[in-house]
Amino acid sequence: MADNSAAAVQVNAHGEAHNPALLHHFAEPQQQRDAASLGMWVFLATEVMFFGGLFCAYLVYRRWYFGDFAAASKTINMGYGATNTAVLICSSLTVVLAVWAAQTARRTLLIVSLVITMLLGVTFLGIKGIEYREKFVEHHVPGASFSFDKVPIPGHPGQYANPRHAQLFFSLYFVMTGLHALHMIIGLGIFLWLLTMAWKGRFTPEWHTPVEIGGLYWHFVDIVWIYLFPLLYLIDRHP
Amino acid sequence: MSEHSKSSPLPTYFAVFFALLVGTALTVYAATLDLGKYNAAVALTIASVKATLVALFFMHVKGASEKLTKLVVIAALFFLLLLLGLTMTDYATRLWS
Amino acid sequence: MSMPTPMPQPERENYLNKEYGVWSWLLTTDHKRIALLYLLSITFFFFIGGFFALLIRLELLTPAGDLVQADTYNKLFTMHGMVMVFFFLIPSIPAVLGNFLVPMMIGAKDLAFPRVNLLSWYLYIIGGVMMLHCMLTGGVDTGWTFYAPFATNFTNTKIVEAGLAIFVAGFSSILTGLNFVVTIHRMRAPGMTWSRLPLFIWAHYATSIIQLLGTPVIAVTIVLVAAERALHLGIFDPKLGGDPLLFQHLFWFYSHPAVYIMILPAMGVVTEIIACFSRKRIFGYSFVAFSSIAIAVFGFLVWAHHMFVAGMSVYAALVFSLLSYAVAVPSAIKVFNWTATLYKGSIHYDAPMLYAFGFLGLFTIGGLTGLFLAALGIDVHVTDTYFVVAHFHYIMVGGAVMGYLGGMHFWWPKISGRLYPEGWARLAALIVFIGFNLTFFPQFILGYMGMPRRYYDYSHMPEFQVLNVLSTAGATVLGVGYLLPMIYFLWSMRYGKPASDNPWNAAGLEWKTASPPPTFNFDEEPVVTWEAYNYEELDAPHSEEVPVGR
Ligand code: HEM
Ligand SMILES: [Cu+2]
């Protein structure tokens, strides 16, 4: 009985020669591709809600403590944030190039694009690390050593931010950027795997679904940052 | 998806890329202006335009052969707005009476 | 299929006898085997949760707090709630019956992502082991709702570990929902259009939407709670400018829709059973289908009805009260359509149908008392009393668990290839129904009289004792009612009569394959040319299936 079930796996419903990338429970490659892509989109919808909870908390406290949030936001380095935004945009470009390269069977371009994407990802995390370090040195990390004394509220001369409310800003800042960075790290893991697959020449114009859906994930993480940047770094910057 | 379109998509990709960079510069610049209560609106509008560009062109929502992808995107945004909006009904009116 | 189908030959290969050995189970990607893995694990947790319930009821037998200490009692109801909600009821029907049936009902060989399906079981197990570890090393005393700031800043029980357990189990739930959505969209057999889908599938589709869009919010809330406990960020701490009500908003944004994760699949089961045992097409098919989707969507609009007295805005409370009434409409549509289906049907009182009847009545009572609670004026009086406890047990136990048991009986011949003893099953259904009402109906009265929930000692109100004794007695009966099916299901696996492919003569693709089904469900890919619930056709004396030249 074992041998005839093995035979069933080998020949699919249409009796075509077995395609190694086609899993046995799909009727045809197109169905498998569509399933994978829909799966990723649905997963991204859950990610929207995951970050949504944080955006909700942010919205509530930003309304309540606008001045304190503005004061706190001014202490983080806008240059780092803007650079990182640009870095991620560049990486999104290299991701679409990678997908295009896979579609058009350009293996070298595929590998190069994946490598550059990963380098940009690492750059992003590096800059993030520098930024976190500065916050640590300035005692802006929430907790026992947090201090935020006599920081003026923008636009309200003579008024100082309430350190507790500023601490709420930094809490949200660290949780939101931290979870975003975690997603970046997971993305790097995915891309490392894509790279090894590309290296082995597994992707063809007919089958490169992993590149496509890995790319979707990366772009999504980019979109989250596109919102985090103005919300955290640019609350009330004008002089 | 692998609709083998005749023309190369690369010009679009690069155009979107530059638009995203310009958007970033624009949002940084806008943040330095005093627009009163419109600062937040401007920042969010720019961010949304950028996000839409990424979704439509880089994530291929525009060329997607199916409405289903669009439906998933719209559903996610709709439920996100529900979460934010209905929570705010409480916070916006809590201090009324 | 009017002729009795011949008995399956014993050597016929199916998903159960294809391979033996532990690894063939632990590494399986067959959705049917994974369903059985879930069945075993959730049954285990059901008994753990039941054990806590037993201790709670024993404590309340007497007004004085004599059996356990106050702290212990707090832990008992907390662990009872957490285990029953997150480790039994949420996975119950979707992960067991849904896993087994969704691919088969739509004519697919498996779920779209079989390995993700296995992963989701492992995540459930990891979460479950964390939960067990948490319980064995002290447990949690916050109530299953783990409200801030008590949970974040005061209690010194293991809230972070319990939270992480729920977080991990939540991912398991998300992955199941993701698999179902993709499978239902992508894997339907030729001819299986959306309007031919069994309503069980529609219910699971709606459930999956909630799992996908709600669960991530509680996940991130748990992250915030853990961060708050570790670092004292102040996000939910009023001392530091945070708002504890924000926790409640985020918690209930998931947890109200989550009650529909529990009840929608049961509604799907009941729909199948009612159609089969009244031999009729479901009345108003498309209304029942779309009411599932409507419940999934409207379910997200009402969460703050759990916060009416917590200090939220009264204006927002008005809005949420109104919206809570709206969510009752699609539920009512279902009840009316089931009733209309029964009307003039040729009703058979087999065990699954008895459970479905139980569901109908108990769910209706639970839903209607939900409307009482959604009315601001009444809620202020009975919130945090046994009235609320009775309300949600009528729905979660009287509704969801009844549906689960009904479904287990209905599909047991398909799952195991054996028939369970019908007489015992009817008896068990009766015992469950009686035991349930005896346990929980008194709680409505107790709550209405003012007995608060979560108290271990009511010695200042000894007149509550009679009703509490009734409740505890009922819980014992209910326990017997739950043990019986366990016993005769196990018994039937060895001694039960072999089941034919379609013992109920039911419509639906899952009945068109062998019992138990082969690994890829169908010997050849089915092509669907008929509408769902074509019972009139099946029962017609001159059905096309009768051999020519009769
Ligand atoms: C007809 C629709 C329903 C309405 C209008 C409704 C309304 C309510 C309201 C207003 C409360 C809050 C009572 C209070 O704490 O003061 C409540 C509590 C509850 N309901 Fe429902 N409900 C409905 C359906 C359901 C369903 C289908 C389930 C479960 C499957 C459910 C489970 C619960 C639970 C678990 C609680 C208590 C939560 C807690 O405080 O621990 N409800 N319901
Ligand atoms: Cu509710």
PDB file of C-alpha atoms and ligand atoms in Angstrom, chain C residues 144 252 259-260 263 305-306 324 367 370-371 373-374 379 383 388 391-392 395-396 453, ligand 1:
ATOM      1  CA  TRP C 144      -9.485  35.918  32.915  1.00  0.00           C
ATOM      2  CA  TRP C 252     -12.518  43.962  24.685  1.00  0.00           C
ATOM      3  CA  VAL C 259     -17.241  35.422  21.948  1.00  0.00           C
ATOM      4  CA  TYR C 260     -18.321  35.144  18.334  1.00  0.00           C
ATOM      5  CA  ILE C 263     -20.415  30.782  18.973  1.00  0.00           C
ATOM      6  CA  HIS C 305     -20.682  47.333  26.545  1.00  0.00           C
ATOM      7  CA  HIS C 306     -18.326  45.589  28.965  1.00  0.00           C
ATOM      8  CA  SER C 324     -25.089  46.060  20.823  1.00  0.00           C
ATOM      9  CA  GLY C 367     -28.700  36.071  23.553  1.00  0.00           C
ATOM     10  CA  GLY C 370     -27.301  39.757  26.461  1.00  0.00           C
ATOM     11  CA  LEU C 371     -29.793  42.340  25.323  1.00  0.00           C
ATOM     12  CA  LEU C 373     -27.200  43.602  29.714  1.00  0.00           C
ATOM     13  CA  ALA C 374     -26.730  45.849  26.739  1.00  0.00           C
ATOM     14  CA  ASP C 379     -26.560  46.701  33.240  1.00  0.00           C
ATOM     15  CA  THR C 383     -23.084  44.011  36.004  1.00  0.00           C
ATOM     16  CA  VAL C 388     -23.621  38.124  33.789  1.00  0.00           C
ATOM     17  CA  HIS C 391     -25.637  35.044  30.545  1.00  0.00           C
ATOM     18  CA  PHE C 392     -22.328  34.060  29.119  1.00  0.00           C
ATOM     19  CA  ILE C 395     -24.102  31.072  25.346  1.00  0.00           C
ATOM     20  CA  MET C 396     -20.669  29.574  25.781  1.00  0.00           C
ATOM     21  CA  ARG C 453     -19.502  37.330  40.900  1.00  0.00           C
TER      22      ARG C 453
HETATM   23  C1  HEM D   1     -26.880  38.913  21.417  1.00  0.00           C
HETATM   24  C2  HEM D   1     -25.689  39.303  21.533  1.00  0.00           C
HETATM   25  C3  HEM D   1     -25.021  39.637  22.860  1.00  0.00           C
HETATM   26  C4  HEM D   1     -25.170  40.754  23.601  1.00  0.00           C
HETATM   27  C5  HEM D   1     -26.028  41.951  23.260  1.00  0.00           C
HETATM   28  C6  HEM D   1     -24.325  40.614  24.748  1.00  0.00           C
HETATM   29  C7  HEM D   1     -24.188  41.559  25.747  1.00  0.00           C
HETATM   30  C8  HEM D   1     -23.348  41.459  26.826  1.00  0.00           C
HETATM   31  C9  HEM D   1     -23.090  42.498  27.756  1.00  0.00           C
HETATM   32  C10 HEM D   1     -23.714  43.873  27.720  1.00  0.00           C
HETATM   33  C11 HEM D   1     -22.185  42.044  28.666  1.00  0.00           C
HETATM   34  C12 HEM D   1     -21.560  42.830  29.796  1.00  0.00           C
HETATM   35  C13 HEM D   1     -22.228  42.586  31.050  1.00  0.00           C
HETATM   36  C14 HEM D   1     -21.494  43.213  32.179  1.00  0.00           C
HETATM   37  O1  HEM D   1     -20.319  42.882  32.410  1.00  0.00           O
HETATM   38  O2  HEM D   1     -22.111  44.058  32.841  1.00  0.00           O
HETATM   39  C15 HEM D   1     -21.866  40.715  28.301  1.00  0.00           C
HETATM   40  C16 HEM D   1     -20.976  39.935  28.984  1.00  0.00           C
HETATM   41  C17 HEM D   1     -20.476  38.770  28.471  1.00  0.00           C
HETATM   42  N1  HEM D   1     -20.917  38.116  27.343  1.00  0.00           N
HETATM   43 FE1  HEM D   1     -22.407  38.717  26.117  1.00  0.00          FE
HETATM   44  N2  HEM D   1     -23.688  39.437  24.720  1.00  0.00           N
HETATM   45  C18 HEM D   1     -24.090  38.806  23.560  1.00  0.00           C
HETATM   46  C19 HEM D   1     -23.652  37.612  23.110  1.00  0.00           C
HETATM   47  C20 HEM D   1     -22.639  36.888  23.703  1.00  0.00           C
HETATM   48  C21 HEM D   1     -22.055  35.714  23.142  1.00  0.00           C
HETATM   49  C22 HEM D   1     -22.434  35.100  21.810  1.00  0.00           C
HETATM   50  C23 HEM D   1     -21.121  35.287  24.029  1.00  0.00           C
HETATM   51  C24 HEM D   1     -20.214  34.090  24.007  1.00  0.00           C
HETATM   52  C25 HEM D   1     -20.131  33.143  23.143  1.00  0.00           C
HETATM   53  C26 HEM D   1     -21.089  36.210  25.116  1.00  0.00           C
HETATM   54  C27 HEM D   1     -20.205  36.137  26.170  1.00  0.00           C
HETATM   55  C28 HEM D   1     -20.105  37.052  27.159  1.00  0.00           C
HETATM   56  C29 HEM D   1     -19.112  37.000  28.197  1.00  0.00           C
HETATM   57  C30 HEM D   1     -17.978  35.982  28.322  1.00  0.00           C
HETATM   58  C31 HEM D   1     -19.356  38.069  29.045  1.00  0.00           C
HETATM   59  C32 HEM D   1     -18.664  38.401  30.344  1.00  0.00           C
HETATM   60  C33 HEM D   1     -17.290  38.860  30.256  1.00  0.00           C
HETATM   61  C34 HEM D   1     -16.716  39.096  31.624  1.00  0.00           C
HETATM   62  O3  HEM D   1     -16.979  40.145  32.206  1.00  0.00           O
HETATM   63  O4  HEM D   1     -15.997  38.227  32.115  1.00  0.00           O
HETATM   64  N3  HEM D   1     -22.046  37.175  24.908  1.00  0.00           N
HETATM   65  N4  HEM D   1     -22.581  40.369  27.171  1.00  0.00           N
END
